[in-house]
Coordinates of C-alpha atoms and ligand atoms in Angstrom, one line a residue:
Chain G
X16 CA -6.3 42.5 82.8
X17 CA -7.3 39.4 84.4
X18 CA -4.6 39.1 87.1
X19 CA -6.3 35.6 88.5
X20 CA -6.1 34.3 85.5
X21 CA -2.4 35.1 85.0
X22 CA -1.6 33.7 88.5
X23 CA -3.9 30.8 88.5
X24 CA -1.9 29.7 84.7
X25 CA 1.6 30.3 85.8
X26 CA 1.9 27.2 87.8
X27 CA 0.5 25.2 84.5
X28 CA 3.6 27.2 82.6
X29 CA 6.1 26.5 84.6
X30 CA 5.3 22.6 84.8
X31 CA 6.3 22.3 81.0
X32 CA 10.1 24.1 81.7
X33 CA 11.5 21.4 82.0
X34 CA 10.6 20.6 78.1
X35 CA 12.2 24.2 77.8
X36 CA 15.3 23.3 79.8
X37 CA 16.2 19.8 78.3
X38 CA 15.8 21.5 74.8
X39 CA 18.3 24.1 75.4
X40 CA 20.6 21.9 77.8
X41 CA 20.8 19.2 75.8
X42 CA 21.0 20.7 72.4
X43 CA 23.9 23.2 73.4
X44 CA 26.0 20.5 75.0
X45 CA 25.4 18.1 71.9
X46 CA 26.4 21.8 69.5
X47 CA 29.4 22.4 72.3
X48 CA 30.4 19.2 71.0
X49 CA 29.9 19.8 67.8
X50 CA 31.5 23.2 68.3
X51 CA 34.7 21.8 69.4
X52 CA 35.0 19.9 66.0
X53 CA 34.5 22.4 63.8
X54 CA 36.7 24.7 65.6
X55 CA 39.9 22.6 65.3
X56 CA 38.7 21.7 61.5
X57 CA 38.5 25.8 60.7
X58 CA 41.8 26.6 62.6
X59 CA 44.0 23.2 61.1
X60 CA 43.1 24.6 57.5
X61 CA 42.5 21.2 56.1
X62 CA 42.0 21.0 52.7
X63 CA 38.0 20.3 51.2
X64 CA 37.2 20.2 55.3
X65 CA 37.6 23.9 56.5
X66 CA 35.6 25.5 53.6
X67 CA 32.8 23.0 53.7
X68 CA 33.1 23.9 58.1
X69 CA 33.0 27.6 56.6
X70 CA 30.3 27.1 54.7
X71 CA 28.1 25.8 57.6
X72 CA 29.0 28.2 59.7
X73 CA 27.8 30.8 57.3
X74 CA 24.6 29.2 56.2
X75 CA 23.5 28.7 60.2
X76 CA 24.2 32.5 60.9
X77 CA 22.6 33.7 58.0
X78 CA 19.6 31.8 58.6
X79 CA 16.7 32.8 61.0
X80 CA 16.5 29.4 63.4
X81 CA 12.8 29.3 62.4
X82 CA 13.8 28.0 59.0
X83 CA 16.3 25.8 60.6
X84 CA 14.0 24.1 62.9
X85 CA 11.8 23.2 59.6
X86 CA 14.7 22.5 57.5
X87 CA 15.6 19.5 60.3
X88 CA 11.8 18.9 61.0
X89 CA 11.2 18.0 57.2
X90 CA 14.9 17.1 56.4
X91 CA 16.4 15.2 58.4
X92 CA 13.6 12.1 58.2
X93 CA 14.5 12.0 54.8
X94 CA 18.2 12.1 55.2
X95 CA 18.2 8.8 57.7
X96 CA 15.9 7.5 54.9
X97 CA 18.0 8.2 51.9
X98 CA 21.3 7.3 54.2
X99 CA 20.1 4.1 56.1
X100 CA 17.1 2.4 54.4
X101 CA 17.2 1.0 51.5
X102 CA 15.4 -2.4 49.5
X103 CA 11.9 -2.6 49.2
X104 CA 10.1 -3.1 52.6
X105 CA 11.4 -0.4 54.2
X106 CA 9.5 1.9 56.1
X107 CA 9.5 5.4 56.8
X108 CA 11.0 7.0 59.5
X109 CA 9.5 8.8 62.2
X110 CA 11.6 11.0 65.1
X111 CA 10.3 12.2 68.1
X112 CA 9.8 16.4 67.8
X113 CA 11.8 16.2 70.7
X114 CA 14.8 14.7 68.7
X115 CA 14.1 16.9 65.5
X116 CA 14.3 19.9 68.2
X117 CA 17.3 19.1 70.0
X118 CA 19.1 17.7 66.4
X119 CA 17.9 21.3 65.1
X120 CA 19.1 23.4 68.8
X121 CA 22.3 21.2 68.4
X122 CA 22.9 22.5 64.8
X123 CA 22.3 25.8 65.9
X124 CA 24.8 26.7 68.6
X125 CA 27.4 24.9 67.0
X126 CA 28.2 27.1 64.1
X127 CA 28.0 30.0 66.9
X128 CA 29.7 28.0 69.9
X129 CA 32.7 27.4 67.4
X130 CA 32.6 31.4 66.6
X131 CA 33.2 31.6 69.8
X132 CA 35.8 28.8 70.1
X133 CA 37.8 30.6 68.3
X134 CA 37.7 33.9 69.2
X135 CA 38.9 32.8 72.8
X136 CA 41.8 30.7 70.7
X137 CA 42.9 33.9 69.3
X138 CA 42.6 35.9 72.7
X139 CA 45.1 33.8 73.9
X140 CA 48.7 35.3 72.9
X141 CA 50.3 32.6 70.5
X142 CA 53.4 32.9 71.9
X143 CA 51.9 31.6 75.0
X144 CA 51.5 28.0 73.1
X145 CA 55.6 28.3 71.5
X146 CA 56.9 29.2 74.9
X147 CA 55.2 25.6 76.2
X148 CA 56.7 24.0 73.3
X149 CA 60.2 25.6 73.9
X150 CA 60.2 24.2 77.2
X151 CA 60.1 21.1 76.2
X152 CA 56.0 20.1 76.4
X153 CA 54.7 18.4 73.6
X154 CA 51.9 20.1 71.6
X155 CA 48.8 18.0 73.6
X156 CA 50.6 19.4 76.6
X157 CA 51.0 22.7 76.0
X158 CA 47.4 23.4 74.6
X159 CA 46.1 21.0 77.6
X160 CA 48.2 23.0 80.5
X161 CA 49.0 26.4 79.0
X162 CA 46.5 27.4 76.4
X163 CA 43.3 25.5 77.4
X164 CA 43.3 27.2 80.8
X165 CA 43.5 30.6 79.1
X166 CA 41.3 30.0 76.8
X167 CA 37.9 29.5 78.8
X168 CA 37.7 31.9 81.0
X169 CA 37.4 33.8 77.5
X170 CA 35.1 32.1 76.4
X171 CA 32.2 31.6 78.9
X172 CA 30.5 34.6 78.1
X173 CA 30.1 34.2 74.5
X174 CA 29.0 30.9 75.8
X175 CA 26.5 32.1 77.4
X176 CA 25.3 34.9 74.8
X177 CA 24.7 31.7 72.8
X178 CA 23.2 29.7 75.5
X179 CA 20.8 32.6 76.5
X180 CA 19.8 32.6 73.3
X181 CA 19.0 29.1 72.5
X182 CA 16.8 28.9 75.8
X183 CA 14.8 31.7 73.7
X184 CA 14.5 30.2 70.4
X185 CA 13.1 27.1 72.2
X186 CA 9.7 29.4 72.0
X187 CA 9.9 28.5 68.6
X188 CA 9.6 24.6 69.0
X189 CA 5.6 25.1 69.3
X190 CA 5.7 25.4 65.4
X191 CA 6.6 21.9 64.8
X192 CA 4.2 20.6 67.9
X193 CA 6.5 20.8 71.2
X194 CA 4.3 22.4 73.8
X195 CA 7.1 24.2 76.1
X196 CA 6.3 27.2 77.5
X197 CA 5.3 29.5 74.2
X198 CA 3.2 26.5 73.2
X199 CA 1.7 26.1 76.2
X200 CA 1.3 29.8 77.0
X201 CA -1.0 29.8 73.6
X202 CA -3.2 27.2 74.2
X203 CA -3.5 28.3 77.9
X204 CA -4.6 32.0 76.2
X205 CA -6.5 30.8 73.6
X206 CA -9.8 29.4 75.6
X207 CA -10.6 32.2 77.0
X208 CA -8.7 35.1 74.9
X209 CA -6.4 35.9 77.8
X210 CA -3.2 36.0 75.5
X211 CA -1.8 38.8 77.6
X212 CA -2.2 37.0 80.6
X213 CA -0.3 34.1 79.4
X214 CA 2.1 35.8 78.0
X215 CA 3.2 37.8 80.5
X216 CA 3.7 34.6 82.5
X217 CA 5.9 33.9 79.8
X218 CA 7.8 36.6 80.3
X219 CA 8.7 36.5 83.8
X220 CA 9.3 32.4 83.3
X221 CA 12.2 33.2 80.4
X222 CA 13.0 36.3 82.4
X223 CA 13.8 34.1 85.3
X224 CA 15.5 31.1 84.0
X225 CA 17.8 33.4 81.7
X226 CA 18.9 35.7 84.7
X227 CA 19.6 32.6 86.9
X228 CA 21.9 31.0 84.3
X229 CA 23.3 34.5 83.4
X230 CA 24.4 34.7 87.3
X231 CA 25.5 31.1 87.3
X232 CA 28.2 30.9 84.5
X233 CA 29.2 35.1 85.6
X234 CA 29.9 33.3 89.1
X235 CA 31.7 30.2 87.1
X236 CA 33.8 32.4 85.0
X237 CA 35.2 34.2 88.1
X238 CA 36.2 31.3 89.9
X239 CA 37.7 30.2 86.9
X240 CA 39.4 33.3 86.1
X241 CA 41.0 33.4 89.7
X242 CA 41.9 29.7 89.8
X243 CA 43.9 30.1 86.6
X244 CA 45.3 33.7 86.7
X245 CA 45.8 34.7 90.4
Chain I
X2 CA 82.7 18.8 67.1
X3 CA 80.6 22.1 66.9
X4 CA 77.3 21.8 69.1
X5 CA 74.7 23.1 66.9
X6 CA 75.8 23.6 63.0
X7 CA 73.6 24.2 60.4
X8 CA 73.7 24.3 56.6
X9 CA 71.6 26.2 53.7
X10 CA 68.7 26.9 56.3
X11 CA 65.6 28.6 54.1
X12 CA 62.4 29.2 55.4
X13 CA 59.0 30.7 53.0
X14 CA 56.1 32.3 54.2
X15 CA 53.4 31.8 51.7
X16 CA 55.8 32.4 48.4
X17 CA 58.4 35.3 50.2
X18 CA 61.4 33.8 51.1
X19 CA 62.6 34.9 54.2
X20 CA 65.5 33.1 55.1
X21 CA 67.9 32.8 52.0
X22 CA 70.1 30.1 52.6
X23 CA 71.6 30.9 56.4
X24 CA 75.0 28.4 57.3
X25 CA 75.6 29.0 60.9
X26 CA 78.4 26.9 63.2
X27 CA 78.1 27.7 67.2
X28 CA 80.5 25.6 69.4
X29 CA 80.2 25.2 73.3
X30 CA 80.4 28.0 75.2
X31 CA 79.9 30.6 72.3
X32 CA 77.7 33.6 71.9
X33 CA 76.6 34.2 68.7
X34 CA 75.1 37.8 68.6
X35 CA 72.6 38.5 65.8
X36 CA 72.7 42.1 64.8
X37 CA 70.5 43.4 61.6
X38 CA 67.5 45.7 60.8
X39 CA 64.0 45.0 61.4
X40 CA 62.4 42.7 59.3
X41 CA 65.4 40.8 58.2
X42 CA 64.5 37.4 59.9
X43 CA 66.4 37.2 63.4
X44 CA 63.2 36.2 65.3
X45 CA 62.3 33.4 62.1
X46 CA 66.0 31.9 62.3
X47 CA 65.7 31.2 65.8
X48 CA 62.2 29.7 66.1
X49 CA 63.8 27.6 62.6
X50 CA 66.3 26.8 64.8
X51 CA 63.9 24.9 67.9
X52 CA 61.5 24.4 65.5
X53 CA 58.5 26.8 66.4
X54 CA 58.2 27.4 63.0
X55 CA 58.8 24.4 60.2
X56 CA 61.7 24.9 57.9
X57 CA 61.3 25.1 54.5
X58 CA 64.5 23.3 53.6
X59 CA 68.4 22.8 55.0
X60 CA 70.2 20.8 57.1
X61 CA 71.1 20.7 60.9
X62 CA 73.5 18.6 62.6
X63 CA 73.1 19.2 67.0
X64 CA 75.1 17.4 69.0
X65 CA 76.1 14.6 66.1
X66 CA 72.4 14.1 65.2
X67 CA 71.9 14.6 61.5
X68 CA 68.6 16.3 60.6
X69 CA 67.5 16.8 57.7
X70 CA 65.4 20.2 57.6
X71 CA 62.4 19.2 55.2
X72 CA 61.1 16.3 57.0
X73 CA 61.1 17.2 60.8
X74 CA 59.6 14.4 63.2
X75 CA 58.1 14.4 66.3
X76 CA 61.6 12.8 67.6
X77 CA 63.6 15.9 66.1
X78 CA 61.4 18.5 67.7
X79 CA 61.7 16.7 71.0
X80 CA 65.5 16.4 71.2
X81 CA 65.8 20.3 70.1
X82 CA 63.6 21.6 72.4
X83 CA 64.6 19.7 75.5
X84 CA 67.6 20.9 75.0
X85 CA 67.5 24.1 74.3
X86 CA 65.4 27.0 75.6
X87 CA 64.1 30.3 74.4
X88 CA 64.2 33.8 75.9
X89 CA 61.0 35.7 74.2
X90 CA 61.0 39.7 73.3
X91 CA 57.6 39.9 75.0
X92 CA 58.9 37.1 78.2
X93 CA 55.8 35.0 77.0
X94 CA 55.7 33.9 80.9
X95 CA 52.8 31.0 81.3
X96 CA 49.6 33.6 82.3
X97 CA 48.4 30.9 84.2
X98 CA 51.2 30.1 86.5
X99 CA 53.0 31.4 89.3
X100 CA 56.7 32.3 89.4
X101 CA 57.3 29.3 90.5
X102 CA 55.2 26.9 88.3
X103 CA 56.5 29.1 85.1
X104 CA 60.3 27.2 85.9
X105 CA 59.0 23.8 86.7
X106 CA 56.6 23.2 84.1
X107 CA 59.5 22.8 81.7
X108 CA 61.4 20.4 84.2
X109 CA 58.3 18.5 84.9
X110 CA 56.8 17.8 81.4
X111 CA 60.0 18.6 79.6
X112 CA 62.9 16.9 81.7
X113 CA 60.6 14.2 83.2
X114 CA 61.7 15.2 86.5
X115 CA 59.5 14.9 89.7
X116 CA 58.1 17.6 91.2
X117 CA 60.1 18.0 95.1
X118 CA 63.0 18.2 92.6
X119 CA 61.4 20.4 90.1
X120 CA 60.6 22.7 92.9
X121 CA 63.7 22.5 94.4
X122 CA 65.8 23.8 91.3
X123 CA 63.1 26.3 90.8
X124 CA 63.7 27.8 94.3
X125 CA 67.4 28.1 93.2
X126 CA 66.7 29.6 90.2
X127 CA 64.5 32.2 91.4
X128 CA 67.1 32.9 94.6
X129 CA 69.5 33.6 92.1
X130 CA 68.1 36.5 90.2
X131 CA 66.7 37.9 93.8
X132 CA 62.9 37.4 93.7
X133 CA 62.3 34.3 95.9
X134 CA 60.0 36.1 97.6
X135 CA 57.8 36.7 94.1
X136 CA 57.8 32.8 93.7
X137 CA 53.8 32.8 94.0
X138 CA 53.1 35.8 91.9
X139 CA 51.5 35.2 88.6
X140 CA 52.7 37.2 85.6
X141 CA 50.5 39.8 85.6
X142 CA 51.5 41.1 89.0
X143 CA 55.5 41.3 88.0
X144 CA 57.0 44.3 86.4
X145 CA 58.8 43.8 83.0
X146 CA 62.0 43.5 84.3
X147 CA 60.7 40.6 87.0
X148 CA 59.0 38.8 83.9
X149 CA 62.0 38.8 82.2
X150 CA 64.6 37.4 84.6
X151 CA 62.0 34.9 85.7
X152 CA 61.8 34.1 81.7
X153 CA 65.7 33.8 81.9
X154 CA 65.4 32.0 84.9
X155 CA 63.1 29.4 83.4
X156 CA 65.3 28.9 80.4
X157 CA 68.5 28.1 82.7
X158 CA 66.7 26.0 85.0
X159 CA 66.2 23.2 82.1
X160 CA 70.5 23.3 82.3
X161 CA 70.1 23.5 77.8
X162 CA 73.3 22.8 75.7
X163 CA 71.9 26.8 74.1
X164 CA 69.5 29.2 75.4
X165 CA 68.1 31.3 72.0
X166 CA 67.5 35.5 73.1
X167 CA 65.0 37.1 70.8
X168 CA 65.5 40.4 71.9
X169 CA 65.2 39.8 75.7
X170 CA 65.6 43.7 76.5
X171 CA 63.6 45.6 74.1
X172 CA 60.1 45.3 75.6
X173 CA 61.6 47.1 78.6
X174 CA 61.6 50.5 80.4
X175 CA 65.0 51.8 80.2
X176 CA 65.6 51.6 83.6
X177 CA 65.1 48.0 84.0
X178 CA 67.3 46.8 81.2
X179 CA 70.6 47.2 83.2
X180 CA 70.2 43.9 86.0
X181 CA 68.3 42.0 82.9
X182 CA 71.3 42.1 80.6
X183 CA 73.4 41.5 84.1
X184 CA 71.9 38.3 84.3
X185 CA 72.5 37.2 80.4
X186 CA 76.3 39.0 81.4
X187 CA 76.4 36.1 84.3
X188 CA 75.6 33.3 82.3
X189 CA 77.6 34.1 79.5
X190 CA 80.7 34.4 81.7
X191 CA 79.4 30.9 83.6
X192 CA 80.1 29.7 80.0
X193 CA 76.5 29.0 78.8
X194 CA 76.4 28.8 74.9
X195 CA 73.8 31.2 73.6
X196 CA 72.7 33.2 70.3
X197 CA 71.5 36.5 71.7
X198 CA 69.4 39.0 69.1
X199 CA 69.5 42.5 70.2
X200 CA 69.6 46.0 69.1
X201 CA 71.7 47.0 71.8
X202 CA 75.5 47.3 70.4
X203 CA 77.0 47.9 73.8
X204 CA 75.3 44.4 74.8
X205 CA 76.2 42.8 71.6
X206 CA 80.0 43.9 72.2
X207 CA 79.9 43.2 75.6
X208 CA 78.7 39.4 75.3
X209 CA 79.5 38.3 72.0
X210 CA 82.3 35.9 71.1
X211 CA 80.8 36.3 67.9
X212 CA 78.9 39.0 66.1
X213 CA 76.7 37.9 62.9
X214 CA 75.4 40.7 61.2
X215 CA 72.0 39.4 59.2
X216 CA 69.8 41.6 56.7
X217 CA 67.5 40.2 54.0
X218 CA 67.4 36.8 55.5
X219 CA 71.2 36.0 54.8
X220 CA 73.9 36.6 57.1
X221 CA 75.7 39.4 55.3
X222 CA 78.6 39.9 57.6
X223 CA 80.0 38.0 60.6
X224 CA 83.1 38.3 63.1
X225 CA 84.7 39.2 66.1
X226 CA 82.7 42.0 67.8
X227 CA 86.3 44.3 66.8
X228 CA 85.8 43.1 63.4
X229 CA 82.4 43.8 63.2
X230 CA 82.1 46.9 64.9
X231 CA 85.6 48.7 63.7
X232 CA 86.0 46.9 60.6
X233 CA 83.1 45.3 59.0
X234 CA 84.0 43.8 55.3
X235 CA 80.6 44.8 54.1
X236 CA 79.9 48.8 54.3
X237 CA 75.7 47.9 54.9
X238 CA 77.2 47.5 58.7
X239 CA 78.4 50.7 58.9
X240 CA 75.4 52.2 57.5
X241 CA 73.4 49.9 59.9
X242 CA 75.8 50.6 62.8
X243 CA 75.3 54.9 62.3
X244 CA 71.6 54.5 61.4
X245 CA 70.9 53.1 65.0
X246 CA 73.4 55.0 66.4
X247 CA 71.2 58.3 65.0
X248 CA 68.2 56.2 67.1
X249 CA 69.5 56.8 70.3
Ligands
LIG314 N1 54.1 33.6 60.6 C1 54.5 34.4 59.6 N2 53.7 34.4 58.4 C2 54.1 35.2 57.4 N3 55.1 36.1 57.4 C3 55.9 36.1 58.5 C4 55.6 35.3 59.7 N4 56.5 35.6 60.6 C5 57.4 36.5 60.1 N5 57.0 36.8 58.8 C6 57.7 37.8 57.9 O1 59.0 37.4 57.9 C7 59.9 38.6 57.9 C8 60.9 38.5 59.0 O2 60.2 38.6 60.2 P1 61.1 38.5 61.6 O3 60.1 38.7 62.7 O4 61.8 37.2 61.6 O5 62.0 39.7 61.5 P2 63.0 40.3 62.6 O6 64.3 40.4 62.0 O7 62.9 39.5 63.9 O8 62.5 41.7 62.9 P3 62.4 42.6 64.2 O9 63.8 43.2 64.4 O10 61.4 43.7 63.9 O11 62.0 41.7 65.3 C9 58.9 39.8 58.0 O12 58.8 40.3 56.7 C10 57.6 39.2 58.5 O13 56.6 39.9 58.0
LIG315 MG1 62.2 39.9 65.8

């Protein structure tokens, strides 16, 4: 065990989180987004829409993210091609492996962010939403004022289950050429054999950044869950 | 002119029919009290009747508007709601606001009113079923019987031509069901028109100008509570009447 080694490299780790951080951030917000839409298309039951929504939701759950990350990485290239360039001198496209892993991150936590959508929609007592209408509120109103305020508190520890989880799966990326901290950790390790070393830099890094954000949104969801129900 | 009167009302769930063609007339200061088994479709005909739920087909006439049932509109939904109000089985008080806020909401974003006012009727309401002094309490730290006057409380505070009771006693401890159906007492004698469901016959004989007995989605029988209760035309009332009678 090389313990210089380990400290000397975790400064040269920790310089490429922020690859690690804008992957995650960034590609959950744009799959919150995302997430949002689907919800409302699965819970308004509209026709051809919600089983296609379904269907996606499926597929990205029952799909390690490793094949996802490909799938976009050699996919979605093509797709802009086929979708936005046509005629003869058109040329190929190329996207940043950042884009391709954010596009791929986004994907990802939507079909699980809009699981989790609507399992804080349903934790919220429907007759909460026809009392706000009997009153008087229109429908924007009563989900904006009643429900809406309900509803999150519920839902910002799925959240961050699927948050955590994506800041993980970033230690993928290093497959398709992102050096973030897995990728960096390897070809730290791999001059000198010290995989161990790097590694367990690795370790503490994710160990880190996932117990801060853990604390933050716990901390979030208890203001929240005062401000709105005491 | 009758306030609310209603003609071949039928409401489907999937393909079961649960409302079978229900004509119902209520005039100003009436109480209609729903009586039937479980099941039958009391809570379905009155969220038909403010529109929680979409009827299927039939016709409604409130307050000389003509409506016809199959093609609601955002206008028709509006102009039943804001004036009416609903009395939930389970007081379905807003989680996320106080005593206080659960009344105004309905002025504020239903009556348009401003908020001093808002707050100001709100105070009077709560004064007048005795818990001013839970006006900040959220839901959640009010027993049953609190939740369910302030539920009464915010239906009367939006001053609606009928207040619809799904039931308003039967989530309680037996204890606390005497000062809520004192309350619904009050405002029936203050000549509020209401349509009270309830499994309590002492209630329904107590309040009811009118007793409509309803099983299978239909109204089978309907009368004066002395009808209803000593004389019913249809014997299913009796049996009804003796099987909850066995309950107790
Ligand atoms: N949203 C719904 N979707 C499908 N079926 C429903 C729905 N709401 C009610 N039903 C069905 O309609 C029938 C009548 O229900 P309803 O709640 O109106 O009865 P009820 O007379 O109020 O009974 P209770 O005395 O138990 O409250 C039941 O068979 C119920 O299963
Ligand atoms: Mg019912």
């Amino acid at each position: 065990m090389n313990w210089g080694f380990m400290f000397k490299s975790f400064p040269k780790l920790l310089s490429v989180l922020p690859i690690t951080l804008y992957l995650s951030i960034i590609g959950t917000l744009i799959g919150l987004i995302l997430a949002i839409l689907i919800a409302i298309g699965r819970e308004k039951k509209i026709v051809i829409l919600t089983p296609i929504l379904n269907l996606f939701v499926s597929v990205m759950r029952g799909v390690p993210t490793i094949v996802q990350i490909y799938i976009v990485y050699y996919g979605l290239p093509r797709l802009i091609y086929a979708l936005f360039e046509h005629g003869a001198n058109s040329k190929a496209i190329t996207l940043s492996s950042m884009t391709i892993g954010v596009v791929a991150f986004a994907l990802n936590s939507s079909a699980n962010l809009s699981e989790a959508i609507r399992a804080a929609y349903h934790s919220v007592d429907h007759s909460q939403y026809d009392a706000a209408l009997s009153v008087g509120m229109t429908p924007y109103e009563a989900i904006k004022r009643i429900v809406l305020p309900q509803l999150i508190p519920n839902f910002i520890p799925n959240f961050t289950n699927v948050f955590l989880d994506i800041i993980k799966d970033t230690s993928l990326v290093y497959n398709i050429g992102i050096v973030e901290i897995m990728g960096k950790a390897n070809i730290i390790a791999s001059f000198a054999f010290n995989y161990l070393e790097a590694y367990l830099d690795a370790l503490v890094i994710y160990l880190i950044v996932c117990f801060i954000f853990a604390r933050i949104l716990s901390w979030l969801e208890n203001i929240i869950r005062r401000r709105v129900f005491a | 002119m009758p306030l609310l009167q209603i003609k071949n009302l039928k409401k489907k769930f999937d393909k079961k029919n649960i409302l079978k063609g229900v004509d119902l007339t209520i005039n100003k200061g009436e109480v209609i009290v729903i009586i039937g088994p479980s099941g039958s479709g009391k809570t379905t005909l009155l969220k038909n009747i403010n529109f929680l739920e979409q009827p299927t087909s039939g016709e409604m006439n409130f307050k000389g508007h003509l409506i016809n049932l199959q093609k609601l509109n955002k206008q028709n939904e509006l102009l039943l709601r804001r004036h009416t109000a609903m009395v939930f089985q389970n007081y379905s008080l807003f989680k996320n606001k106080t005593a206080l806020e659960n009344i105004t909401e309905g002025l504020i974003y239903g009556k348009k009113m401003d908020k001093n006012k808002a707050n100001q009727i709100a105070l009077k309401e709560l004064n007048a079923v005795n818990l001013s002094d839970k006006k900040d309490s959220y839901p959640a730290q009010l027993s049953g019987g609190q939740q369910q006057r302030i539920g009464i409380a915010r239906a009367t505070a939006l001053d609606p031509d009928l207040i619809l009771f799904d039931e308003p006693t039967s989530a309680l401890d037996p204890e606390l069901v005497g000062t809520v159906i004192d309350d619904i007492d009050n405002l029936a004698n203050k000549g509020q028109t209401m349509i009270v469901v309830t499994h309590l016959m002492s209630f329904a004989k107590r309040i009811g100008t009118k007793i409509l007995f309803f099983e299978d989605g239909q109204i089978k029988d309907s009368g004066t509570p002395d009808k209803i209760f000593n004389h019913p035309d249809n014997k299913r009332v009796e049996e009804f009447l003796s099987a909850i009678a066995q309950d107790k």
